[in-house]
PDB file of C-alpha atoms in Angstrom:
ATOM      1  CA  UNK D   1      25.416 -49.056 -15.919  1.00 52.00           C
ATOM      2  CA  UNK D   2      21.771 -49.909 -16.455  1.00 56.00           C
ATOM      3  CA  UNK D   3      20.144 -51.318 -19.633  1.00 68.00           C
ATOM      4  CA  UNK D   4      16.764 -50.185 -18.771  1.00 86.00           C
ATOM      5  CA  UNK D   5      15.616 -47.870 -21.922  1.00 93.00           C
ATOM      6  CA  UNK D   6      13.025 -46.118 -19.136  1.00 89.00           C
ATOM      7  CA  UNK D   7      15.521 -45.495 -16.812  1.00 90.00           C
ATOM      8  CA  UNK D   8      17.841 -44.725 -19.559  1.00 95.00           C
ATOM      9  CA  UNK D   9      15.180 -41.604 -20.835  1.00 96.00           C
ATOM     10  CA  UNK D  10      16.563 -39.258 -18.129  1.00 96.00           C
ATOM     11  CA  UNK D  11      20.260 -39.528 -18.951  1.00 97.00           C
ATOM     12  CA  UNK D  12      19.017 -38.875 -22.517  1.00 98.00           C
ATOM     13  CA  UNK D  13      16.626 -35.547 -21.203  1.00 98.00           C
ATOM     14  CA  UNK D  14      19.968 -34.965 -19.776  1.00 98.00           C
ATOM     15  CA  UNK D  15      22.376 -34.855 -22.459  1.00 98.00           C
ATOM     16  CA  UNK D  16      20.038 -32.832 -24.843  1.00 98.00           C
ATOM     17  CA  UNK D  17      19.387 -30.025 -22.305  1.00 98.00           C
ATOM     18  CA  UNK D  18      23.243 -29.858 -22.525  1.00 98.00           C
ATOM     19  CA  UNK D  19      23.091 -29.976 -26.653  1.00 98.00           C
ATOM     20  CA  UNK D  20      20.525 -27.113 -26.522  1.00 98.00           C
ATOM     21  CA  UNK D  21      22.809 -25.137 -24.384  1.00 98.00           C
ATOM     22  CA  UNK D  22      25.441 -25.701 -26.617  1.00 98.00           C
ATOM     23  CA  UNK D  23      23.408 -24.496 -29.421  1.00 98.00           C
ATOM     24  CA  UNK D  24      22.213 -21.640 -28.544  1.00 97.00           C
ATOM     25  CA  UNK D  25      25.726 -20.003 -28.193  1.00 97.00           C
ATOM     26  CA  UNK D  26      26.407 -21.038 -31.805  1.00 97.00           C
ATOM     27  CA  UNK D  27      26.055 -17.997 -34.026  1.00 96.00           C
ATOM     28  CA  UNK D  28      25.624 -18.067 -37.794  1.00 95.00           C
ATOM     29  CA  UNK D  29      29.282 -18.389 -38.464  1.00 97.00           C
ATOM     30  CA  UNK D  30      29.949 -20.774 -35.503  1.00 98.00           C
ATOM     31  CA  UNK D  31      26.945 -23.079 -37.103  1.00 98.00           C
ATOM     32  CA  UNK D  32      28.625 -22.923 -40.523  1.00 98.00           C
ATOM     33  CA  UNK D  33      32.122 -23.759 -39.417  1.00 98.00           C
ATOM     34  CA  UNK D  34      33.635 -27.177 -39.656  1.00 98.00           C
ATOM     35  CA  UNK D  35      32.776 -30.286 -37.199  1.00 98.00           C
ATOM     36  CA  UNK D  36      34.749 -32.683 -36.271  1.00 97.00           C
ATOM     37  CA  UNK D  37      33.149 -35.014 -38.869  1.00 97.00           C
ATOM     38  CA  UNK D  38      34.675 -34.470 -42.403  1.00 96.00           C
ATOM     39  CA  UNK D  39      32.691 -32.805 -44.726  1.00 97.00           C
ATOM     40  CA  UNK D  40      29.892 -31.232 -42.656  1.00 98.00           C
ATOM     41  CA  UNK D  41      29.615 -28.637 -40.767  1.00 98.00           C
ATOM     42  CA  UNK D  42      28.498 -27.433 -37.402  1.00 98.00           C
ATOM     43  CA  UNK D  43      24.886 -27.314 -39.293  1.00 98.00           C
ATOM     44  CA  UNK D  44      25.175 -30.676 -40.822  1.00 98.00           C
ATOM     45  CA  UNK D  45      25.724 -32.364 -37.319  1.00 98.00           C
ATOM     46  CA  UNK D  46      22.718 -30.457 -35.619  1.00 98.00           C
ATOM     47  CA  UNK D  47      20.613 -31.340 -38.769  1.00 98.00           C
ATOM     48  CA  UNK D  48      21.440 -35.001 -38.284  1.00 98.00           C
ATOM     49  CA  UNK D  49      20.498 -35.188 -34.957  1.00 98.00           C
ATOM     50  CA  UNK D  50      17.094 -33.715 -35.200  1.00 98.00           C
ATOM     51  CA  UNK D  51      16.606 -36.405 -38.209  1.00 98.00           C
ATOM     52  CA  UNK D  52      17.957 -38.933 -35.789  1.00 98.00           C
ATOM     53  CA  UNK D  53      15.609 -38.367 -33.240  1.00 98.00           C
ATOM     54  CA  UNK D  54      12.726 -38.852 -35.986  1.00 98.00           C
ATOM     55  CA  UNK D  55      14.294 -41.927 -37.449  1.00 98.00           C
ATOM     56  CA  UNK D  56      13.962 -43.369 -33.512  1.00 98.00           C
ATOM     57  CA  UNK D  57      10.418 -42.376 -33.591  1.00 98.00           C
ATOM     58  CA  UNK D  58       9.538 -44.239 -36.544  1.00 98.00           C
ATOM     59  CA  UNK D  59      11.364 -47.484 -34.860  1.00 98.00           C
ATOM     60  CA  UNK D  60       9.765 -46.814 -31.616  1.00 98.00           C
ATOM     61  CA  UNK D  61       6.691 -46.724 -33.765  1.00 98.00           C
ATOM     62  CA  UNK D  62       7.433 -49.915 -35.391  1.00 98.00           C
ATOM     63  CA  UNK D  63       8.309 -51.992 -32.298  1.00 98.00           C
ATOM     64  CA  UNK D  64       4.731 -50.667 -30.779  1.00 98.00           C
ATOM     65  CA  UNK D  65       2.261 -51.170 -33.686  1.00 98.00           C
ATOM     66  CA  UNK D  66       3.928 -54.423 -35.482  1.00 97.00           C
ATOM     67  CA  UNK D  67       4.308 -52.307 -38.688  1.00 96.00           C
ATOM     68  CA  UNK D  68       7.166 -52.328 -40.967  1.00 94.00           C
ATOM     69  CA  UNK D  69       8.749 -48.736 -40.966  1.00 96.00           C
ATOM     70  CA  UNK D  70      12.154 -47.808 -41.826  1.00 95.00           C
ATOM     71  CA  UNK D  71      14.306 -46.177 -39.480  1.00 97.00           C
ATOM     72  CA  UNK D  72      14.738 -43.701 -43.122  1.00 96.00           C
ATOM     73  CA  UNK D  73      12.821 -43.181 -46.104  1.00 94.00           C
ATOM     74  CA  UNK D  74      16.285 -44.028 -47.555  1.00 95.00           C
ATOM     75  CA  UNK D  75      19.460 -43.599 -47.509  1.00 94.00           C
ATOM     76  CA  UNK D  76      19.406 -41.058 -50.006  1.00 97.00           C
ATOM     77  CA  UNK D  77      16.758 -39.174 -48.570  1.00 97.00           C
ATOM     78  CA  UNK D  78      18.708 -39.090 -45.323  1.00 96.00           C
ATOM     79  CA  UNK D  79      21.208 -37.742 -47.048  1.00 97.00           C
ATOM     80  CA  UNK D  80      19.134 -35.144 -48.734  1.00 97.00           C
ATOM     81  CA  UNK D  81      17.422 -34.130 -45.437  1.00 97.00           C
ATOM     82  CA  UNK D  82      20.695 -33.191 -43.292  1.00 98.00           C
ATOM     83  CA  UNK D  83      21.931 -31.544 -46.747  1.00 98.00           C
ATOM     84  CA  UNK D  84      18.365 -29.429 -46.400  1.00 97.00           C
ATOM     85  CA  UNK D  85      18.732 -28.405 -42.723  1.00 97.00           C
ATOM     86  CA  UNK D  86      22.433 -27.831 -42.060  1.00 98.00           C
ATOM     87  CA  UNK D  87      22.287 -24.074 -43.148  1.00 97.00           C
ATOM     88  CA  UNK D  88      19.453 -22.947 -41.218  1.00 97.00           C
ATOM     89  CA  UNK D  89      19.412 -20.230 -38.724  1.00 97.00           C
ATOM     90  CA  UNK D  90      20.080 -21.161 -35.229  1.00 97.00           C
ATOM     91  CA  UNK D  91      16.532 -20.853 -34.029  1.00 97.00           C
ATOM     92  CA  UNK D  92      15.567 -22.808 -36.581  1.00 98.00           C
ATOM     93  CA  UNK D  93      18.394 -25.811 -35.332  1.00 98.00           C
ATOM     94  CA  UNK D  94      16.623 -25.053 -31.702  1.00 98.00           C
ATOM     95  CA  UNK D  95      13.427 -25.490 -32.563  1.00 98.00           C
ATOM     96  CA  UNK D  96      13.628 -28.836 -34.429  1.00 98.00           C
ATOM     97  CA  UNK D  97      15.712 -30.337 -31.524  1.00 98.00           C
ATOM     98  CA  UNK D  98      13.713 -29.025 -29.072  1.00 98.00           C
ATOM     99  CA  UNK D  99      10.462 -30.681 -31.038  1.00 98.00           C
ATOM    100  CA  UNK D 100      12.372 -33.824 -32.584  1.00 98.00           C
ATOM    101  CA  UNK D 101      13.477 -34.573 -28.576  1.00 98.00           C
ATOM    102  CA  UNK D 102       9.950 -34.013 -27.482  1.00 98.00           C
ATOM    103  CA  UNK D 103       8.553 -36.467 -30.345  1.00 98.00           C
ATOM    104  CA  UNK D 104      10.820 -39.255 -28.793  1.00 98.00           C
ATOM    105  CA  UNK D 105      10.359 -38.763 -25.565  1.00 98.00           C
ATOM    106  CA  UNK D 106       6.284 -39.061 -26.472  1.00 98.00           C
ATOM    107  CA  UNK D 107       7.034 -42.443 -28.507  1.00 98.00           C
ATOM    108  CA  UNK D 108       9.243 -43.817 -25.123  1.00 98.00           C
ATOM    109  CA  UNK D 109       6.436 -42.988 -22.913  1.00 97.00           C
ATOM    110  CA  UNK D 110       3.952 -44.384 -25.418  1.00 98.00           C
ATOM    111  CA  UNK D 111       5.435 -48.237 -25.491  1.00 97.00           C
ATOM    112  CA  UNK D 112       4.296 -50.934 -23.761  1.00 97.00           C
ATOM    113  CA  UNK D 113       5.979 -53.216 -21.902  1.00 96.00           C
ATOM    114  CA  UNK D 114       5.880 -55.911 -24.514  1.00 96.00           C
ATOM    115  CA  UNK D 115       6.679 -53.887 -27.152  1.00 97.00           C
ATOM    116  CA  UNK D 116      10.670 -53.556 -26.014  1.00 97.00           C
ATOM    117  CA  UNK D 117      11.257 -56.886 -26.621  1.00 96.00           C
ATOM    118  CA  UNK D 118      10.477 -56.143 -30.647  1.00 97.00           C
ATOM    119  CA  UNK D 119      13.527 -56.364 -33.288  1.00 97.00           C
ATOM    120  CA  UNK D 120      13.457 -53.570 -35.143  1.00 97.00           C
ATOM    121  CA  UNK D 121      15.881 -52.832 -38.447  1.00 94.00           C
ATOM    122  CA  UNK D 122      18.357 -50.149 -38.043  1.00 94.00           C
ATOM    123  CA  UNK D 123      21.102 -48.908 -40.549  1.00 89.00           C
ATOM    124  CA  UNK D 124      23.463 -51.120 -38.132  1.00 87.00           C
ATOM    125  CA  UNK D 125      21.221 -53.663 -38.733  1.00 92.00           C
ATOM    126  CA  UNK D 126      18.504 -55.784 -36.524  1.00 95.00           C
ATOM    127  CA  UNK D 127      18.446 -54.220 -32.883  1.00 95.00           C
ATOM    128  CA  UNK D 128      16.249 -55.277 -29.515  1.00 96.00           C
ATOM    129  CA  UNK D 129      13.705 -52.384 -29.704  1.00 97.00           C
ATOM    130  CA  UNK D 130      15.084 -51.618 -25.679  1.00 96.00           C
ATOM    131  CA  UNK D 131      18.408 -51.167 -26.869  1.00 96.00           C
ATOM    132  CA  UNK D 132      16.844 -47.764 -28.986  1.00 97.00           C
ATOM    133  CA  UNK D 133      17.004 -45.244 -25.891  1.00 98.00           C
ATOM    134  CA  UNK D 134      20.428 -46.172 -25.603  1.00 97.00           C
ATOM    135  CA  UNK D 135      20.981 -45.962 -29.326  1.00 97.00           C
ATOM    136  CA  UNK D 136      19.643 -42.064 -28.946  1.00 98.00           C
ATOM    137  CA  UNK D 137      22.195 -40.988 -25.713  1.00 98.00           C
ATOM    138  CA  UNK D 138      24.738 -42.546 -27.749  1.00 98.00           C
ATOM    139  CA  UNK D 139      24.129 -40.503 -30.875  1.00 98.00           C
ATOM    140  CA  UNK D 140      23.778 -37.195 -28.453  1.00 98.00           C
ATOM    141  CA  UNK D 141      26.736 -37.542 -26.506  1.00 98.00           C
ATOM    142  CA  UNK D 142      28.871 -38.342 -28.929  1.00 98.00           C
ATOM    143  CA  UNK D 143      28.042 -36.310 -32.023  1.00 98.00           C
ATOM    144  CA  UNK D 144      27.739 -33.468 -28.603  1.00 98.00           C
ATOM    145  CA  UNK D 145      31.827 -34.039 -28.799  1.00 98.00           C
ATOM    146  CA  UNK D 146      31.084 -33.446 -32.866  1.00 98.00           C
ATOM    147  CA  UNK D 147      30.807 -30.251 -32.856  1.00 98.00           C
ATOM    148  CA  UNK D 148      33.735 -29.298 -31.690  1.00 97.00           C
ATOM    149  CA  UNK D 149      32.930 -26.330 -29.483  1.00 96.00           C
ATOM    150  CA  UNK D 150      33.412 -26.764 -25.606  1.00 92.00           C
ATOM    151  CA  UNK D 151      32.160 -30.120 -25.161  1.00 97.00           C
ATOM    152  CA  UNK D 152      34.750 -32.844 -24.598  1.00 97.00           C
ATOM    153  CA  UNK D 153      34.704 -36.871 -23.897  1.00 97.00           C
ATOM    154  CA  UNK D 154      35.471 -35.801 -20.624  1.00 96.00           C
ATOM    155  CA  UNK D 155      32.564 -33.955 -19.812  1.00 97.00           C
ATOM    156  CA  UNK D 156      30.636 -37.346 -20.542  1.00 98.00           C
ATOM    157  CA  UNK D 157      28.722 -38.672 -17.231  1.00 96.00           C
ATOM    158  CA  UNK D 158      30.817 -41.497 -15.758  1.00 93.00           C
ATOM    159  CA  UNK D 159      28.406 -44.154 -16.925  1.00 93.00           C
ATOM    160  CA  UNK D 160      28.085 -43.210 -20.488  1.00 96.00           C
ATOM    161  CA  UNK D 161      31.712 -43.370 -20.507  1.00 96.00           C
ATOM    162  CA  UNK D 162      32.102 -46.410 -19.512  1.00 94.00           C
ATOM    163  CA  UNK D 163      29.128 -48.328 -21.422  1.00 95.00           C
ATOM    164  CA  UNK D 164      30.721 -46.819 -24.841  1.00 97.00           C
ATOM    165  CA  UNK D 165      33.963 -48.095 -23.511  1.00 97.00           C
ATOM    166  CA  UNK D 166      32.764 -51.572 -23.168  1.00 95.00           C
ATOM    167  CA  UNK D 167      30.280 -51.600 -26.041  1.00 95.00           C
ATOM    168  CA  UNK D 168      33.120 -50.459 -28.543  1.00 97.00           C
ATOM    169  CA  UNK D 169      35.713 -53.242 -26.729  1.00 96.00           C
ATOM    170  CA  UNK D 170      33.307 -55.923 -27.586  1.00 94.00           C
ATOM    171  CA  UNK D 171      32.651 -54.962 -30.780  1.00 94.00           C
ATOM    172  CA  UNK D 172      35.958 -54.539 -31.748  1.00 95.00           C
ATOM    173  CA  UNK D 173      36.919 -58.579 -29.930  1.00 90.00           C
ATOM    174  CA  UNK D 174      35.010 -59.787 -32.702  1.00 85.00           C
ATOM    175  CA  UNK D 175      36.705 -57.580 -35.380  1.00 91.00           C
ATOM    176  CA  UNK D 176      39.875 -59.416 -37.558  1.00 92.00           C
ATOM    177  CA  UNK D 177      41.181 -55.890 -38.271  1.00 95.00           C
ATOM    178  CA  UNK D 178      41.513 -55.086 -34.563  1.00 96.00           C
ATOM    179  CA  UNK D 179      44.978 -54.790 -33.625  1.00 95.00           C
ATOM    180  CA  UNK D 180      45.170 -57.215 -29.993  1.00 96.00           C
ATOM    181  CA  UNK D 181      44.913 -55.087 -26.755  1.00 97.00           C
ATOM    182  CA  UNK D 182      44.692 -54.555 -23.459  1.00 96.00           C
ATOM    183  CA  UNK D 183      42.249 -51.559 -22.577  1.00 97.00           C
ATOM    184  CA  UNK D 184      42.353 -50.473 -18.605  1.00 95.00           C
ATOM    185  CA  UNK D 185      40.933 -48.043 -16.745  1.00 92.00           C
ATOM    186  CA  UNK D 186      42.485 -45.965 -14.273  1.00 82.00           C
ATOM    187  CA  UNK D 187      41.851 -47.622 -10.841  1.00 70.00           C
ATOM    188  CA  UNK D 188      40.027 -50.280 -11.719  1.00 72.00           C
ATOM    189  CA  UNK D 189      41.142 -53.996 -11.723  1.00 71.00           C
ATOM    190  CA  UNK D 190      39.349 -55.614 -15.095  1.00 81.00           C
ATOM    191  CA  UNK D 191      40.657 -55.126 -18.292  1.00 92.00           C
ATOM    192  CA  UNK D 192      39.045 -55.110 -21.621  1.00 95.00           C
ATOM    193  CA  UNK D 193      40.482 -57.489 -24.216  1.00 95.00           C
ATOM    194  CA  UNK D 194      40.862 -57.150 -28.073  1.00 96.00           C
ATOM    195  CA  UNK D 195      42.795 -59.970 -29.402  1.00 94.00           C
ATOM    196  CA  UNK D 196      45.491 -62.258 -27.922  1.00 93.00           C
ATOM    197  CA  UNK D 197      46.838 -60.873 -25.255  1.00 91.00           C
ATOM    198  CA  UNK D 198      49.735 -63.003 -24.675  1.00 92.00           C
ATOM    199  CA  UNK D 199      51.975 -59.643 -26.539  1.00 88.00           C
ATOM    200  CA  UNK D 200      49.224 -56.909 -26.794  1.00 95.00           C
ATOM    201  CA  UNK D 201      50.149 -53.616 -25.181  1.00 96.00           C
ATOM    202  CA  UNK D 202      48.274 -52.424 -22.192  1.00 96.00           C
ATOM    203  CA  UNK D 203      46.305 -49.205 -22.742  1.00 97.00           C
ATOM    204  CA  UNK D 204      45.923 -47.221 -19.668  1.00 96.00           C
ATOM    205  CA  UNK D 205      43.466 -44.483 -18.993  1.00 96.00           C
ATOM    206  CA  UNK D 206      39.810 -42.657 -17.854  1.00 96.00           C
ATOM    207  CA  UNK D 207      37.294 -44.657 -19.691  1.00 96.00           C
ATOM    208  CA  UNK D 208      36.239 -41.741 -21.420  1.00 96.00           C
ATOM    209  CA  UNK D 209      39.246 -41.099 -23.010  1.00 97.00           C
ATOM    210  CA  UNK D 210      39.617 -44.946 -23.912  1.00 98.00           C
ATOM    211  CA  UNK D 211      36.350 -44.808 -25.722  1.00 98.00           C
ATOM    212  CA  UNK D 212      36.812 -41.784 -27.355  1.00 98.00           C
ATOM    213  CA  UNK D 213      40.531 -42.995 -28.820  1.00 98.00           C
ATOM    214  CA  UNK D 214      38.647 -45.960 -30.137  1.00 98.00           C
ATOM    215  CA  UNK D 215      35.771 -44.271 -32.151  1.00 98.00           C
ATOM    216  CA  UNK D 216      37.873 -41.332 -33.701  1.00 96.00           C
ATOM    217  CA  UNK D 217      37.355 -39.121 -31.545  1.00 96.00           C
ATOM    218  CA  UNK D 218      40.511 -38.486 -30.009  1.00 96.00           C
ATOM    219  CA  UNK D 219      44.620 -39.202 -30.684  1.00 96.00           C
ATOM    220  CA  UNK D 220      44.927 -40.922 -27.207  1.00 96.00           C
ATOM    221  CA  UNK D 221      47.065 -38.229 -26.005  1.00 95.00           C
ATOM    222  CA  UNK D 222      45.808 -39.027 -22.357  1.00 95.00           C
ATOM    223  CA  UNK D 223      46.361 -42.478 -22.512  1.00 97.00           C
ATOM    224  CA  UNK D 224      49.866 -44.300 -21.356  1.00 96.00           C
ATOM    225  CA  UNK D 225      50.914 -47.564 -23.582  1.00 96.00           C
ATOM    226  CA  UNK D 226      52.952 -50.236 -21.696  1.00 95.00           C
ATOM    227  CA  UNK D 227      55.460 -51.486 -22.574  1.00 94.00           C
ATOM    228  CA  UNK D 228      56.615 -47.843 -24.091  1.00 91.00           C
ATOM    229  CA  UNK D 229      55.477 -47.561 -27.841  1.00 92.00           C
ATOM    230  CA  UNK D 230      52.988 -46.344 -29.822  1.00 94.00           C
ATOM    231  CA  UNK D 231      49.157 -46.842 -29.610  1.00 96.00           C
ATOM    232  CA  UNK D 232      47.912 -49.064 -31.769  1.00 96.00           C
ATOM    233  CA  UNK D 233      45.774 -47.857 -34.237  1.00 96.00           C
ATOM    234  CA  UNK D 234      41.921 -49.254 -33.464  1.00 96.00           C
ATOM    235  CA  UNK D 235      39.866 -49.872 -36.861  1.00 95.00           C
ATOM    236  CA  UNK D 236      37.381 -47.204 -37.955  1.00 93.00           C
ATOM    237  CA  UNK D 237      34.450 -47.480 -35.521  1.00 93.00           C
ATOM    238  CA  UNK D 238      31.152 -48.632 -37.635  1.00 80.00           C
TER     239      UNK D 238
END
């Protein structure tokens, strides 16, 4: 699992060839159908990734030039922007991911070396400007699963899998609304801790299953609970 936001760019050239293929078997009805998300549809998630993409451009921008620029104009503008593009045709979706992705891509090949040790303010808050690239395969992949069409946590490459796995474990260790846990992957020997383990269940399965459990995106069905009960129930992933 590497860190390295330019090694990083190819997994993320990666997992939006496989968004555009997704998208162009979406029809006008398939586009206008529900996501997995509640409230928007197929359209709303394909909107908000093409804004995404932007809102990383303007942060890549930042960390390069020293300037102060928002990651949005607001929140409310973000808002209104997704609102805007969600009922657009499908070649219309294409084209602004196709262009959005190439406007990234330009801004990663444009930083210097320096400039990815920048802090830049996200709406998670501050981030290390070479944590972005990651921040952009993360959004793909799993807002990919979003859509609710053919694409599954499973299809996620090994390596994403497991860095959301661990990224969400950690985050949730520090959380006091985290239920305790033991998260561990089939065949493999370390486990992930939430809590005090001393009488946390063990939560067995593929790491992408794991992950997706823990950010919504899944009921665990794959995953085996020891001793016998049910799976906890993880806090909603922020």
């Amino acid at each position: 699992m590497t860190s390295d936001p330019l090694r990083l760019t190819g997994e993320v050239d990666d997992a939006t060839a496989r968004l555009l293929r997704t998208t162009a078997g979406l029809d006008e009805s398939s586009l206008a159908a529900a996501s997995l998300l509640p409230g928007w549809t197929r359209g709303h998630v394909l909107a908000h990734l093409a804004r995404n993409a932007d809102g990383f451009v303007n942060l890549l921008t930042a960390a390069r030039t020293g300037e102060t620029i928002p990651m949005y104009a607001s929140p409310a503008a973000r808002s209104s922007d997704i609102e805007a593009g969600a009922s657009r045709p499908q070649a219309a979706h294409l084209d602004d991911l196709r262009r959005t992705a190439d406007r990234f891509a330009e801004a990663v090949a444009a930083m210097p070396a320096e400039a990815w040790g920048a802090t830049v303010d996200t709406r998670r808050g501050p981030w290390s400007a070479a944590y972005l690239v990651w921040g952009r395969l993360r959004e793909v992949e799993v807002h990919h699963v979003d859509l609710a069409v053919e694409y599954r946590p499973a299809d996620w490459p090994e390596a994403f899998g497991h860095r959301l796995l661990r990224e969400v474990a950690t985050g949730l260790a520090g959380r006091s609304d985290a239920p305790p846990m033991v998260l561990r992957c089939d065949g493999r020997q370390h486990d992930l801790v939430v809590g005090d383990r001393t009488a946390a269940p063990t939560v067995t399965g593929a790491a992408p299953d794991l992950a997706a459990w823990l950010i919504g995106r899944s009921p665990g069905a794959a995953l085996t609970v020891s001793p016998d009960g049910p799976l906890p129930t993880p806090p909603e992933w922020i």
